[in-house]
PDB file of N, CA and C in Angstrom:
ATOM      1  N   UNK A   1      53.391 102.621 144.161  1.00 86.00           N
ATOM      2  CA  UNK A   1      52.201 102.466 143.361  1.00 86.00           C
ATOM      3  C   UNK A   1      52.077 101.013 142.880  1.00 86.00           C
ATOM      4  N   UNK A   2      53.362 100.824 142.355  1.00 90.00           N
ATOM      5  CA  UNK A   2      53.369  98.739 141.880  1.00 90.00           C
ATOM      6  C   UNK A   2      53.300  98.292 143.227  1.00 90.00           C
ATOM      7  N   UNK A   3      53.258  98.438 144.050  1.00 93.00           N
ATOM      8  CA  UNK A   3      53.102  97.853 145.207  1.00 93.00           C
ATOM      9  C   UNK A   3      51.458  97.444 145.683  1.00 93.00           C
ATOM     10  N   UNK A   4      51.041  98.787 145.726  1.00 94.00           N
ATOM     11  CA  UNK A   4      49.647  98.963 146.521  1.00 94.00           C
ATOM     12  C   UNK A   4      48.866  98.236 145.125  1.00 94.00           C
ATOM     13  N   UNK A   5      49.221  98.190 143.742  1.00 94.00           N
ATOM     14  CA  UNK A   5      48.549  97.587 142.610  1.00 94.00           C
ATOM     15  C   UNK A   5      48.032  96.244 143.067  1.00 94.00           C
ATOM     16  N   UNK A   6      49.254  95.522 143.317  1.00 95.00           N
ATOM     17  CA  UNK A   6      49.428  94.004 143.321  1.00 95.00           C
ATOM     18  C   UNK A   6      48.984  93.434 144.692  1.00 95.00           C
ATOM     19  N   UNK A   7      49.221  94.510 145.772  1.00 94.00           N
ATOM     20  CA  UNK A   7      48.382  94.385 147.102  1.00 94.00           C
ATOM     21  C   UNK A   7      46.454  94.321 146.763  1.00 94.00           C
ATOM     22  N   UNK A   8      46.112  95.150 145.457  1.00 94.00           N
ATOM     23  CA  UNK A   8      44.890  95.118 145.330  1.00 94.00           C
ATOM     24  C   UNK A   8      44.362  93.593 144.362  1.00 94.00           C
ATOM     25  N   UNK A   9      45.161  93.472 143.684  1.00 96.00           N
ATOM     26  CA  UNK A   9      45.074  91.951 143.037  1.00 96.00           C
ATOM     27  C   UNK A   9      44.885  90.990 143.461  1.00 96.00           C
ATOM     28  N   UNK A  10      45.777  90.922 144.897  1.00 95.00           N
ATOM     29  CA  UNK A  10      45.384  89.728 145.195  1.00 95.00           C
ATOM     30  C   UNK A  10      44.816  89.400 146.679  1.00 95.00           C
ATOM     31  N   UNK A  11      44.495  91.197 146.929  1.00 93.00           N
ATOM     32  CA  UNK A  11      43.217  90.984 147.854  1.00 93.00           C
ATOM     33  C   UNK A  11      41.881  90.899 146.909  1.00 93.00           C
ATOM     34  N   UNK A  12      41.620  90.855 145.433  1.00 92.00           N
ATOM     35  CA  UNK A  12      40.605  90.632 144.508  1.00 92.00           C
ATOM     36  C   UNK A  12      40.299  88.783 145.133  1.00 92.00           C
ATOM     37  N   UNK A  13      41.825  88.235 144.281  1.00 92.00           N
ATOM     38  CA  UNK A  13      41.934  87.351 144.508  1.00 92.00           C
ATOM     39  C   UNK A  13      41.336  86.700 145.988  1.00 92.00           C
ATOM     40  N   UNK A  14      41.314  86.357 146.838  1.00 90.00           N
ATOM     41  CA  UNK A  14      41.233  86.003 147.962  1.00 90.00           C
ATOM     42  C   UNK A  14      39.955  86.456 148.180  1.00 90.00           C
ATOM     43  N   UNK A  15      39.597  87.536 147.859  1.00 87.00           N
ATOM     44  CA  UNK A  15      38.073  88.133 148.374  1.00 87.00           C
ATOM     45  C   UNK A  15      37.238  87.072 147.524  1.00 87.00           C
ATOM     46  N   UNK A  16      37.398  86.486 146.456  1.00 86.00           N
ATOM     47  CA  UNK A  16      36.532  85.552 145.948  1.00 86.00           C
ATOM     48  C   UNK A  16      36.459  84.464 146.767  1.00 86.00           C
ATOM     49  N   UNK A  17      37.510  84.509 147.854  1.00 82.00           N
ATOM     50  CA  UNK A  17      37.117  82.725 148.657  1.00 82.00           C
ATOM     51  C   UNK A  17      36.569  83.062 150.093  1.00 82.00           C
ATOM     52  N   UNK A  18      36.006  84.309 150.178  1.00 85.00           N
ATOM     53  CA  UNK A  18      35.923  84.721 151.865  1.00 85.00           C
ATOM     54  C   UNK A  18      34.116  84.494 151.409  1.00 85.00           C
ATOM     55  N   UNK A  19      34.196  83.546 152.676  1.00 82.00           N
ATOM     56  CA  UNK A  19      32.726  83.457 153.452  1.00 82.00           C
ATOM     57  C   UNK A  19      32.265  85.127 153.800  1.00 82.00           C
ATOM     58  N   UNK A  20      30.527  85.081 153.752  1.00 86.00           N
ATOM     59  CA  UNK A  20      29.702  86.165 154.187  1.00 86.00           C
ATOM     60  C   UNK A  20      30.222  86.740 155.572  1.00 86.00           C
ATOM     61  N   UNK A  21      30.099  87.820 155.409  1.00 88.00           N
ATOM     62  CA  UNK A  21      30.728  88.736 156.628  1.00 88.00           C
ATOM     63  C   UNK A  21      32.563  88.918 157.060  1.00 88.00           C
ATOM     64  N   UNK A  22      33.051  87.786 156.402  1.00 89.00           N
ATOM     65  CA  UNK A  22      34.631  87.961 156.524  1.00 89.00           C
ATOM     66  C   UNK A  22      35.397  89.137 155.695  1.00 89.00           C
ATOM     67  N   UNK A  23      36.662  89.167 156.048  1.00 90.00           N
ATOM     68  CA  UNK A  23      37.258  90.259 155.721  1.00 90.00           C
ATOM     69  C   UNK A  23      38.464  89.566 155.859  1.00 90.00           C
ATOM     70  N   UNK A  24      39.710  90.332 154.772  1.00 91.00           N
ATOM     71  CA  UNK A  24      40.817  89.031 154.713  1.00 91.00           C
ATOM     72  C   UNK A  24      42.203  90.385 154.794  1.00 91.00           C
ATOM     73  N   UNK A  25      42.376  91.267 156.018  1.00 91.00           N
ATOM     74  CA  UNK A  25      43.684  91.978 155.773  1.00 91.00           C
ATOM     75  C   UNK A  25      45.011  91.650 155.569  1.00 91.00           C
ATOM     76  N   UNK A  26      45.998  92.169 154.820  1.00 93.00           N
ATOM     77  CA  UNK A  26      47.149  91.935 154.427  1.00 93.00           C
ATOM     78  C   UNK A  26      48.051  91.634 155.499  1.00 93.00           C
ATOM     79  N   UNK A  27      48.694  90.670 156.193  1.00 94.00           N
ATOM     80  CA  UNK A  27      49.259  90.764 157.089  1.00 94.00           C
ATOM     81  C   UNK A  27      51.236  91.048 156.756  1.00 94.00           C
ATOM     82  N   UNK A  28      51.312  90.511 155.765  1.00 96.00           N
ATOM     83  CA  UNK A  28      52.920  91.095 155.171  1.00 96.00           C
ATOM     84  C   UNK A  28      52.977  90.624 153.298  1.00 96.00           C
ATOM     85  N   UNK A  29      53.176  91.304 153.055  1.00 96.00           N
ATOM     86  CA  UNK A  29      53.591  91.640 151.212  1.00 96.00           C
ATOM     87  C   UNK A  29      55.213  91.494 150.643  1.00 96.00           C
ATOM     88  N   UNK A  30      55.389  90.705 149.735  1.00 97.00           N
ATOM     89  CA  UNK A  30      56.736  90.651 149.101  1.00 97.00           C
ATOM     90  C   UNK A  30      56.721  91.192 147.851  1.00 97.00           C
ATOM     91  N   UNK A  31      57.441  91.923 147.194  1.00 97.00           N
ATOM     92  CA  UNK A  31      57.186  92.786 146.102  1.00 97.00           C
ATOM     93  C   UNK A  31      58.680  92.743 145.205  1.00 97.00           C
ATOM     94  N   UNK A  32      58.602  91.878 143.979  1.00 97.00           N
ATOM     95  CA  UNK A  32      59.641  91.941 143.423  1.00 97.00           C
ATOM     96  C   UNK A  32      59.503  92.750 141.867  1.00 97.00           C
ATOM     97  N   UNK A  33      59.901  93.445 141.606  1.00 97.00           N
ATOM     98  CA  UNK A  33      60.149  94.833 140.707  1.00 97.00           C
ATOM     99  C   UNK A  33      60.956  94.045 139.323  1.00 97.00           C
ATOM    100  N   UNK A  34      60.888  93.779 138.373  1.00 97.00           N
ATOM    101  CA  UNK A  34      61.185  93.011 137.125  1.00 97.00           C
ATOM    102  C   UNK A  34      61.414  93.693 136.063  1.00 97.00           C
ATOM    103  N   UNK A  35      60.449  94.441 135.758  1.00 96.00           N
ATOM    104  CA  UNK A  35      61.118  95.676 134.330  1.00 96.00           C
ATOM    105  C   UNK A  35      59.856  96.950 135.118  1.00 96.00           C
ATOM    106  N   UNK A  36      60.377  97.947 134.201  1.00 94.00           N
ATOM    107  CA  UNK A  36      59.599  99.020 134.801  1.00 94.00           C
ATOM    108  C   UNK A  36      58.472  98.988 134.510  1.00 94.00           C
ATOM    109  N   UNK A  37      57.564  99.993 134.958  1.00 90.00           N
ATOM    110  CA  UNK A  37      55.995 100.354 134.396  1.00 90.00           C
ATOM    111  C   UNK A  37      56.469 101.008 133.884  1.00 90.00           C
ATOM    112  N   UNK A  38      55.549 101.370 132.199  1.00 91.00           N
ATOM    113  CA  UNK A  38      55.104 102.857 131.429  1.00 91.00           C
ATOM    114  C   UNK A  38      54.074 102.648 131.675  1.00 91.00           C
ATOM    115  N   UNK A  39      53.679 104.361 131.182  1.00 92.00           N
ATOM    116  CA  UNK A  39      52.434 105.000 130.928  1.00 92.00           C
ATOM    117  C   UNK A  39      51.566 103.727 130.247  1.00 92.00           C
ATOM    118  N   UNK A  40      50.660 103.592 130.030  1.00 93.00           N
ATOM    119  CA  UNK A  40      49.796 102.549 129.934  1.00 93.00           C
ATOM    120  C   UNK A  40      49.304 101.332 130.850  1.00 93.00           C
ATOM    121  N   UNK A  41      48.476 100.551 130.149  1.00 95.00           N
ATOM    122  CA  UNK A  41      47.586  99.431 130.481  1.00 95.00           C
ATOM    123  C   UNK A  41      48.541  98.809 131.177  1.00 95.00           C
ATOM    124  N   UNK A  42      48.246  97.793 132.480  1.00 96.00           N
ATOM    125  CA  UNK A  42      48.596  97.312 133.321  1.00 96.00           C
ATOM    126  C   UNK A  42      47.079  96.350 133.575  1.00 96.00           C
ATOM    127  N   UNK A  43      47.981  94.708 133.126  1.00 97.00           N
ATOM    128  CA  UNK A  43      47.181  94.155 133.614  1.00 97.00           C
ATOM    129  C   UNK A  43      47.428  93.220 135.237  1.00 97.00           C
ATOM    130  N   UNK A  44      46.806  93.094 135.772  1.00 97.00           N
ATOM    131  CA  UNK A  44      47.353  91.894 137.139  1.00 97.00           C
ATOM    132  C   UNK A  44      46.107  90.464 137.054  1.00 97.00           C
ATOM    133  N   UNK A  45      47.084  89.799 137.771  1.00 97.00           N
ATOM    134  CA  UNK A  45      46.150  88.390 138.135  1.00 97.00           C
ATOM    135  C   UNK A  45      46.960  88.231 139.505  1.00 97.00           C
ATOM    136  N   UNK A  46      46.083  87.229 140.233  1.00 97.00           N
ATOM    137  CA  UNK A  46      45.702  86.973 141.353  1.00 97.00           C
ATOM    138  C   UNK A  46      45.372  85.618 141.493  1.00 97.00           C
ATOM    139  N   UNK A  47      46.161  85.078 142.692  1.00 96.00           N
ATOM    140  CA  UNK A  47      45.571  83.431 142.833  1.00 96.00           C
ATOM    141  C   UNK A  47      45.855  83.109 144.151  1.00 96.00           C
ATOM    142  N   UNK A  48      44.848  82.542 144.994  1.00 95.00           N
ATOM    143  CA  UNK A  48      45.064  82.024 146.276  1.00 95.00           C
ATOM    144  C   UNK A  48      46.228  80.624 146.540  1.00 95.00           C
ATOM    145  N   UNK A  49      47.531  81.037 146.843  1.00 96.00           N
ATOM    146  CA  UNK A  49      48.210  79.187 146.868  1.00 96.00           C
ATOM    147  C   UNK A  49      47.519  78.881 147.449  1.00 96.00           C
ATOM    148  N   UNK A  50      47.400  78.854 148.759  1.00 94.00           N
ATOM    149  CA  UNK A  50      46.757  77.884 150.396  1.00 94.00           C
ATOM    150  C   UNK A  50      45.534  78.714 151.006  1.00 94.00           C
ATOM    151  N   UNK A  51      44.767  78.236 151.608  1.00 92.00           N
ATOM    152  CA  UNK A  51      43.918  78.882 152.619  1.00 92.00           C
ATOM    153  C   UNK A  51      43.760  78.147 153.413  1.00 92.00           C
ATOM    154  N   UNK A  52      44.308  78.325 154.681  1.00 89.00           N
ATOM    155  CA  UNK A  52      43.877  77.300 155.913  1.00 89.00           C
ATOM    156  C   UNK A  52      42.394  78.619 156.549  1.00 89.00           C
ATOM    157  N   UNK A  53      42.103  77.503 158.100  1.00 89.00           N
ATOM    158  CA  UNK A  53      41.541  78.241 158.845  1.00 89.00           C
ATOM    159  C   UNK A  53      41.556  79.588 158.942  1.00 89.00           C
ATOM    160  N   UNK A  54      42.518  80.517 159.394  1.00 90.00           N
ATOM    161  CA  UNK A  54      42.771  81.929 159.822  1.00 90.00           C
ATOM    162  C   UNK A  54      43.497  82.567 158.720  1.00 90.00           C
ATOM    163  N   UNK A  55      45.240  82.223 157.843  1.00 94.00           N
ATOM    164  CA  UNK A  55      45.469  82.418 157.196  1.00 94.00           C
ATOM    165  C   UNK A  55      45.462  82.183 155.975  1.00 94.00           C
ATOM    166  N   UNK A  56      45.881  82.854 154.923  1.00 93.00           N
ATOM    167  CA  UNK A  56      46.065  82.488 153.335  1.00 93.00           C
ATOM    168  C   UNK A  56      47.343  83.157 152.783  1.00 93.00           C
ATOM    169  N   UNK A  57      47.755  82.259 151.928  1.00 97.00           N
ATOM    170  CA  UNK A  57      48.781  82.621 150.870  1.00 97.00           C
ATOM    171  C   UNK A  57      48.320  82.893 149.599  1.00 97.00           C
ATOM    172  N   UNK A  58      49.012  84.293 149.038  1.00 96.00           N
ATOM    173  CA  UNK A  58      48.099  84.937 148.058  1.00 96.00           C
ATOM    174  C   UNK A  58      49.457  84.999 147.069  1.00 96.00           C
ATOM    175  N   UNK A  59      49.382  84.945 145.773  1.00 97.00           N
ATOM    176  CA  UNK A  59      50.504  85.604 144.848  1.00 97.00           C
ATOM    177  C   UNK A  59      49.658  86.224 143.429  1.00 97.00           C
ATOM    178  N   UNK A  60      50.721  87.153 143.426  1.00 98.00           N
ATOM    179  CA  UNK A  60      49.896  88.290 142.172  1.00 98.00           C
ATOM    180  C   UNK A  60      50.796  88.270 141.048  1.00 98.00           C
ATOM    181  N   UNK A  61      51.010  88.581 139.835  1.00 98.00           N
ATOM    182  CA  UNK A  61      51.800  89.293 138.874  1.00 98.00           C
ATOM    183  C   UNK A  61      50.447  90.460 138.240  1.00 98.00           C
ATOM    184  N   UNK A  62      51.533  91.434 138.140  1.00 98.00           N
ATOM    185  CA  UNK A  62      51.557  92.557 136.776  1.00 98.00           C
ATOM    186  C   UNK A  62      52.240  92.727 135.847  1.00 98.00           C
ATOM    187  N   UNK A  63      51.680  92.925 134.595  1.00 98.00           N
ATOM    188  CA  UNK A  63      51.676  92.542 133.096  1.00 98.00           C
ATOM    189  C   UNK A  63      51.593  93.699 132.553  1.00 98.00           C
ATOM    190  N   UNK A  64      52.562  94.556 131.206  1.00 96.00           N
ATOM    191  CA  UNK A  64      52.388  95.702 130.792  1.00 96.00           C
ATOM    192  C   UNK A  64      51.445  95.197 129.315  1.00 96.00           C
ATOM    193  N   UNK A  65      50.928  95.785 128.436  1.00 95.00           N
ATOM    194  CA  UNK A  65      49.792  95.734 126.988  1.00 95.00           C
ATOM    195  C   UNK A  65      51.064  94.275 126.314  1.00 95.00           C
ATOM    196  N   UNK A  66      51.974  94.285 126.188  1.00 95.00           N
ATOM    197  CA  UNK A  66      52.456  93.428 125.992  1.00 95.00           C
ATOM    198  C   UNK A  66      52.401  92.146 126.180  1.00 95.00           C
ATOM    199  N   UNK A  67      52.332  91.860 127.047  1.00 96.00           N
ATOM    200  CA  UNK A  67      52.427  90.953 127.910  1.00 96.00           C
ATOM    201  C   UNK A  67      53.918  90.507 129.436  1.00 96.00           C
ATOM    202  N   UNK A  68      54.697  91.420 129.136  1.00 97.00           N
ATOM    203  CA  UNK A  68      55.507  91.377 130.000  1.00 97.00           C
ATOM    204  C   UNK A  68      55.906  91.792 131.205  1.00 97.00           C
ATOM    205  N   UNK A  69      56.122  90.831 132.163  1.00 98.00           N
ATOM    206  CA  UNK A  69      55.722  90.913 133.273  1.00 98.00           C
ATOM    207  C   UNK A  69      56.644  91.860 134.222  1.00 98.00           C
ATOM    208  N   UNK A  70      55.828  92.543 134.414  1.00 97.00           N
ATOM    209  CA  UNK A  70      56.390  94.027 135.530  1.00 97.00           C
ATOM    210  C   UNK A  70      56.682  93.713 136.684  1.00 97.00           C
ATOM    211  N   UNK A  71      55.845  93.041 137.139  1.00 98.00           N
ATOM    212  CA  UNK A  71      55.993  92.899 138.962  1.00 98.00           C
ATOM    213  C   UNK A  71      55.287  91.646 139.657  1.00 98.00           C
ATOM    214  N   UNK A  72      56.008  91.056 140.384  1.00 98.00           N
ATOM    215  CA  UNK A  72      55.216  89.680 141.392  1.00 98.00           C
ATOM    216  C   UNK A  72      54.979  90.399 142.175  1.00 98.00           C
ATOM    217  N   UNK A  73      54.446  89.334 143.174  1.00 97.00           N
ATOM    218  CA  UNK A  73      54.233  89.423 144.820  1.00 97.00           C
ATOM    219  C   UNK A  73      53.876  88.589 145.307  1.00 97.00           C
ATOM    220  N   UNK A  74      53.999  88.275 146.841  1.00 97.00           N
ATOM    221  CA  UNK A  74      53.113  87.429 147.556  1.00 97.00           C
ATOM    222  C   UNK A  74      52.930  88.168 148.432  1.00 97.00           C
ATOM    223  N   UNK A  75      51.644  87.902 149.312  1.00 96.00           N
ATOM    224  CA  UNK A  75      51.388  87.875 150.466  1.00 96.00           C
ATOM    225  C   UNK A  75      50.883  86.950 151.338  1.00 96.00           C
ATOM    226  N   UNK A  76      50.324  87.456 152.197  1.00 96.00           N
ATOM    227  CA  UNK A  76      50.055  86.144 153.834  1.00 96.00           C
ATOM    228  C   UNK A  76      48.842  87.363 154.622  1.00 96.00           C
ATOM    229  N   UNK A  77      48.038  86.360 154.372  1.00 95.00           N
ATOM    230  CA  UNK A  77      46.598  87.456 155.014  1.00 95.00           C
ATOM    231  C   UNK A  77      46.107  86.610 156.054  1.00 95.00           C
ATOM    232  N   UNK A  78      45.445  87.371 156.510  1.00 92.00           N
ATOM    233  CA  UNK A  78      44.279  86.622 157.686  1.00 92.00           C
ATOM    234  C   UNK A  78      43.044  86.949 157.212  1.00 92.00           C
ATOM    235  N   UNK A  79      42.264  85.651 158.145  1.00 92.00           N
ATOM    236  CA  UNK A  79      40.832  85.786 157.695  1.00 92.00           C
ATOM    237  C   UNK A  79      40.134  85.931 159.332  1.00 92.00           C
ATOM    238  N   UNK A  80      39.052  87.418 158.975  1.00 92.00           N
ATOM    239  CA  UNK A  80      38.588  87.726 160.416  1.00 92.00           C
ATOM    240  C   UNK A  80      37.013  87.718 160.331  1.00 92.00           C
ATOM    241  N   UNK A  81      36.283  87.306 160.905  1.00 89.00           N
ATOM    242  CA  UNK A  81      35.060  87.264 160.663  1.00 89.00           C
ATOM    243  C   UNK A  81      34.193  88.568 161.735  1.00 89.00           C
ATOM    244  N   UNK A  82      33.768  89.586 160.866  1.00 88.00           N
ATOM    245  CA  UNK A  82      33.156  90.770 161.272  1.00 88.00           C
ATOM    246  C   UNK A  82      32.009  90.365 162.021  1.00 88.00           C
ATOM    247  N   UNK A  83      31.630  90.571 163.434  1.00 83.00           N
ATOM    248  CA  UNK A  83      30.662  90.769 164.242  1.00 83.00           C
ATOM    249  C   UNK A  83      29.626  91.505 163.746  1.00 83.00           C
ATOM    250  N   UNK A  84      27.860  91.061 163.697  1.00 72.00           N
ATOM    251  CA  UNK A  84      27.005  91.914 163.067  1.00 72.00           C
ATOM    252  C   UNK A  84      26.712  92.293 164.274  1.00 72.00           C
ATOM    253  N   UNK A  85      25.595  93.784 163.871  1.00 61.00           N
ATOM    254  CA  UNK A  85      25.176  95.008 164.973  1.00 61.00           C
ATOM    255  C   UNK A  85      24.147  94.188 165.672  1.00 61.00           C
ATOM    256  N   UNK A  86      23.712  93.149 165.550  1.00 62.00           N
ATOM    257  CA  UNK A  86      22.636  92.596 166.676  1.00 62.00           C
ATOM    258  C   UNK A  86      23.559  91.677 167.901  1.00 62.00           C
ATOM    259  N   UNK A  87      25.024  90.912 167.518  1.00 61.00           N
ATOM    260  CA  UNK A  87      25.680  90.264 168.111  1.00 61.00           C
ATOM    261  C   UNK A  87      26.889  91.318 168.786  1.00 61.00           C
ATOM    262  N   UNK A  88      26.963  92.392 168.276  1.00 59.00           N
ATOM    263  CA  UNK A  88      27.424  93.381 169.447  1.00 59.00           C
ATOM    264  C   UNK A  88      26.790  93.665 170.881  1.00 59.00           C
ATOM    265  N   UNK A  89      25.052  94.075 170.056  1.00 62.00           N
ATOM    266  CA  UNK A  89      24.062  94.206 171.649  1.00 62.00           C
ATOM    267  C   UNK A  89      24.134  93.383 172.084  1.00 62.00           C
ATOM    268  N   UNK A  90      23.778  91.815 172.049  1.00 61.00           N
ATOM    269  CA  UNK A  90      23.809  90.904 172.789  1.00 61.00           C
ATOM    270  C   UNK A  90      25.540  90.749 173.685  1.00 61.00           C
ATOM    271  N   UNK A  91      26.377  91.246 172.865  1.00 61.00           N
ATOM    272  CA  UNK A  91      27.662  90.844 173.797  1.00 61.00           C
ATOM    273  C   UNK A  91      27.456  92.055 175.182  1.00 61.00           C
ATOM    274  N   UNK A  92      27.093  93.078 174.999  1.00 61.00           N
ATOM    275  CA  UNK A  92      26.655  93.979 176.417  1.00 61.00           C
ATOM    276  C   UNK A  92      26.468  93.522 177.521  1.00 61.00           C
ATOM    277  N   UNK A  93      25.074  92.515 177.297  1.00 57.00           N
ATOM    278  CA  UNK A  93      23.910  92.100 178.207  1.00 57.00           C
ATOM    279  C   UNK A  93      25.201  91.607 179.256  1.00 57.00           C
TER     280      UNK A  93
END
C-alpha cells in the first residue's frame, strides 16, 4: 500500500511536466520503509530530479499528521507520446 502511495506521488509529480497527449509509465520504483504508517493522514510530495528526452527521475516522500517521515522512493519513468484516432487511420493507408 506505501508502495503503490508513493508510486502515485510521484507519478502526480511528473504528470505536471508531460506535454499534451503524453503519458509517463513507471519503469522501476525504489521504496525505502522508515517508521511505520498508522491509521491516519498521510501526506506525500513529489519532485521531478531530471527529465531528459524519453526518461525521468522522480523521488517522493510520505509524511504521517506529524510530520514524520514514513517512506521515500524513487523512480525512473518513460515518456511515451499517445497516437491520436485520426493518426492511427492515416498509419493504415
Amino acid at each position: 500500500m506505501v508502495a503503490a502511495m508513493l508510486d502515485d506521488v510521484m507519478a502526480f509529480a511528473v504528470g505536471l511536466d508531460l506535454d499534451w497527449g503524453e503519458i509517463s509509465p513507471t519503469l522501476e520504483i525504489k521504496v525505502s520503509m522508515l517508521n511505520a504508517a498508522r491509521p491516519g493522514r498521510i501526506y506525500g510530495e513529489g519532485r521531478v530530479i531530471k527529465r531528459g528526452k524519453s526518461v525521468g527521475f522522480i523521488e517522493g516522500e510520505l509524511r504521517d499528521e506529524s510530520g514524520k517521515v514514513l517512506a521515500t522512493g524513487s523512480s525512473t519513468a518513460t515518456f511515451v507520446r499517445l497516437k491520436r484516432a485520426e493518426d492511427k487511420k492515416t498509419d493504415k493507408k
